PDB file of N, CA and C in Angstrom:
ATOM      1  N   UNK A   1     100.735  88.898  97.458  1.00  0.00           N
ATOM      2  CA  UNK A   1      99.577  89.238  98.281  1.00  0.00           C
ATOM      3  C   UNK A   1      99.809  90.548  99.036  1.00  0.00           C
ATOM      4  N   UNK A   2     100.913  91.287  98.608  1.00  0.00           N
ATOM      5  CA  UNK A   2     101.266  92.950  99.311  1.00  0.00           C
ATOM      6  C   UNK A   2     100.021  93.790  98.973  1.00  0.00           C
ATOM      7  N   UNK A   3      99.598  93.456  98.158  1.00  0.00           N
ATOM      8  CA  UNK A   3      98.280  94.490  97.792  1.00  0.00           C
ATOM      9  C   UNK A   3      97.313  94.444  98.342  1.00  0.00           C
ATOM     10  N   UNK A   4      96.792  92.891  98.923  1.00  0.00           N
ATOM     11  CA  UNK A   4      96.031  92.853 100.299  1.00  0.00           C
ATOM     12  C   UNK A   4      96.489  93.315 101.570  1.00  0.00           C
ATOM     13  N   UNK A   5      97.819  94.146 101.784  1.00  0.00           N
ATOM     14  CA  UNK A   5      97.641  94.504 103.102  1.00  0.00           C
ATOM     15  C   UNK A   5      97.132  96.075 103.082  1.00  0.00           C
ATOM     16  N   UNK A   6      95.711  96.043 104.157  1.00  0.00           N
ATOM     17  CA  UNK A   6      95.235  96.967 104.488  1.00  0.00           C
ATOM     18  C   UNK A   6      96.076  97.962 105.050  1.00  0.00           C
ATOM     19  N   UNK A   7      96.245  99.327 104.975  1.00  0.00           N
ATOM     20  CA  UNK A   7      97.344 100.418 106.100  1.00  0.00           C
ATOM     21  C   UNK A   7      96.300 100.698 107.536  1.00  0.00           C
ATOM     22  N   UNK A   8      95.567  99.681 107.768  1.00  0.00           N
ATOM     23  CA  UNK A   8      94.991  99.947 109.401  1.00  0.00           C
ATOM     24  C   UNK A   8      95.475  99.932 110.490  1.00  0.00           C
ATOM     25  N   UNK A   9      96.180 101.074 110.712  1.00  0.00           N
ATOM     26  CA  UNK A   9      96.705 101.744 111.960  1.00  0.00           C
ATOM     27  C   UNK A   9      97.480 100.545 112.093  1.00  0.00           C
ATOM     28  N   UNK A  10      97.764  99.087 113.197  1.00  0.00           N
ATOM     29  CA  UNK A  10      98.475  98.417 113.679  1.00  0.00           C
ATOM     30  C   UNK A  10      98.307  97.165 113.379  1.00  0.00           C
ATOM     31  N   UNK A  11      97.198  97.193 112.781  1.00  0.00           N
ATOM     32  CA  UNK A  11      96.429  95.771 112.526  1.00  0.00           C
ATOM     33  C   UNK A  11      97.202  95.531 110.525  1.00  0.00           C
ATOM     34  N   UNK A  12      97.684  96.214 109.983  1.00  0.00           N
ATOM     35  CA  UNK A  12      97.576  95.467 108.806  1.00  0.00           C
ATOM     36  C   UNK A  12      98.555  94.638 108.897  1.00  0.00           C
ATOM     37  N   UNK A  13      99.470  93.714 109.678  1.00  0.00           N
ATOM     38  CA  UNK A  13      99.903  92.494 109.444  1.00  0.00           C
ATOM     39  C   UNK A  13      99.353  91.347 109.725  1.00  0.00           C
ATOM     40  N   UNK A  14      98.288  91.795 110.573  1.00  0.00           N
ATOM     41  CA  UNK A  14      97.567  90.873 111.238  1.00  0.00           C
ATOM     42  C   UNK A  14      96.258  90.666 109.650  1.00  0.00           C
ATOM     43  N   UNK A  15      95.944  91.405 109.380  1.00  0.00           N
ATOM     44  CA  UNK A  15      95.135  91.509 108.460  1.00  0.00           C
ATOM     45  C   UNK A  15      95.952  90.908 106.924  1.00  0.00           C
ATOM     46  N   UNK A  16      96.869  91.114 106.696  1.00  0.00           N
ATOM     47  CA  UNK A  16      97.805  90.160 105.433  1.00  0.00           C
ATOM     48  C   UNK A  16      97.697  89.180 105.882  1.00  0.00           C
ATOM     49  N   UNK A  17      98.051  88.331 107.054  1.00  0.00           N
ATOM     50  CA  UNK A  17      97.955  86.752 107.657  1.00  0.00           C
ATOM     51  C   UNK A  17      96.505  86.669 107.350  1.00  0.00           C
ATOM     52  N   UNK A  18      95.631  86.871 107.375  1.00  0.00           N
ATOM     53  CA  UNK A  18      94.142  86.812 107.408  1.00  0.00           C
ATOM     54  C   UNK A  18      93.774  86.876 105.760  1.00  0.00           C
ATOM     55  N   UNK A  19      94.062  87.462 105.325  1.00  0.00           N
ATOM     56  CA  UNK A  19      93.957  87.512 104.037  1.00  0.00           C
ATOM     57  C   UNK A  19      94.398  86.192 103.183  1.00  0.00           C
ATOM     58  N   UNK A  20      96.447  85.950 103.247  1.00  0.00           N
ATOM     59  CA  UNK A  20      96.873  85.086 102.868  1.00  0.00           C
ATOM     60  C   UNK A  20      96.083  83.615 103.171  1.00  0.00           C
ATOM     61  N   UNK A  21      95.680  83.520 104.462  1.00  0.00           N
ATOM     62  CA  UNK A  21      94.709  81.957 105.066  1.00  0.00           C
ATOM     63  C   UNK A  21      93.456  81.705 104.262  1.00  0.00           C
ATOM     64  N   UNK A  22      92.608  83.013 104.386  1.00  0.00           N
ATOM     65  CA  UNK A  22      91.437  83.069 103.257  1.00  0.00           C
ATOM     66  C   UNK A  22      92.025  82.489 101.726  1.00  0.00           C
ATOM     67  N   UNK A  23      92.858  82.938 101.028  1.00  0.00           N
ATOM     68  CA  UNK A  23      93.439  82.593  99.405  1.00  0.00           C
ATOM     69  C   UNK A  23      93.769  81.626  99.503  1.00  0.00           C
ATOM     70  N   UNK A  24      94.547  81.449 100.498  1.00  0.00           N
ATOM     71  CA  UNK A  24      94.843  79.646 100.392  1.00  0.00           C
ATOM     72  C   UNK A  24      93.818  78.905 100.603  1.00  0.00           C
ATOM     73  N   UNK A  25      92.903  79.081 101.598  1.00  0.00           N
ATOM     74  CA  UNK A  25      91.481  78.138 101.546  1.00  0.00           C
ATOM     75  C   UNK A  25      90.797  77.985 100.946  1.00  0.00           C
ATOM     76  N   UNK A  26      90.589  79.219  99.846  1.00  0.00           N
ATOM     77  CA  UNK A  26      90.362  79.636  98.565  1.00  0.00           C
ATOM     78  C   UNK A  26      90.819  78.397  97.473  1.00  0.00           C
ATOM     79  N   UNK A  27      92.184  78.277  97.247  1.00  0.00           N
ATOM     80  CA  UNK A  27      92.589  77.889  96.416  1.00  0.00           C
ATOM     81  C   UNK A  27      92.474  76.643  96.997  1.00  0.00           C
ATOM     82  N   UNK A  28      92.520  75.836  97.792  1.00  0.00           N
ATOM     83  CA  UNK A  28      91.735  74.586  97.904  1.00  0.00           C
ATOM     84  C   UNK A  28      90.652  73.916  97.952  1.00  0.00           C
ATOM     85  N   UNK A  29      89.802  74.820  97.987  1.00  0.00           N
ATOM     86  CA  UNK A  29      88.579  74.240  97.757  1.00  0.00           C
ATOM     87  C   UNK A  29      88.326  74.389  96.501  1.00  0.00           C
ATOM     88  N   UNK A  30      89.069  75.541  95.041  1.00  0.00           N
ATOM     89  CA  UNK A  30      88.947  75.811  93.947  1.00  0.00           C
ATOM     90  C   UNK A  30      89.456  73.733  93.525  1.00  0.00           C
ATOM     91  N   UNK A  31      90.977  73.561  94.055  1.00  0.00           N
ATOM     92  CA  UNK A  31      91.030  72.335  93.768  1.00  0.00           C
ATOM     93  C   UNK A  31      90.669  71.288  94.256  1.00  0.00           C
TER      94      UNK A  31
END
């Protein structure tokens, strides 16, 4: 999921955690 992190100024780790939560919620409701 490195390719979802945005380079926004200070925020892109905060934005990978946000990302990773979305895919996983993702992938549970897929199953």
């Amino acid at each position: 999921m490195i390719f979802l992190c945005f380079p926004v100024r200070n925020a892109h780790i905060s934005i990978c955690i946000i990302w990773s939560i979305i895919l996983i919620f993702i992938q549970f409701m897929i199953d």
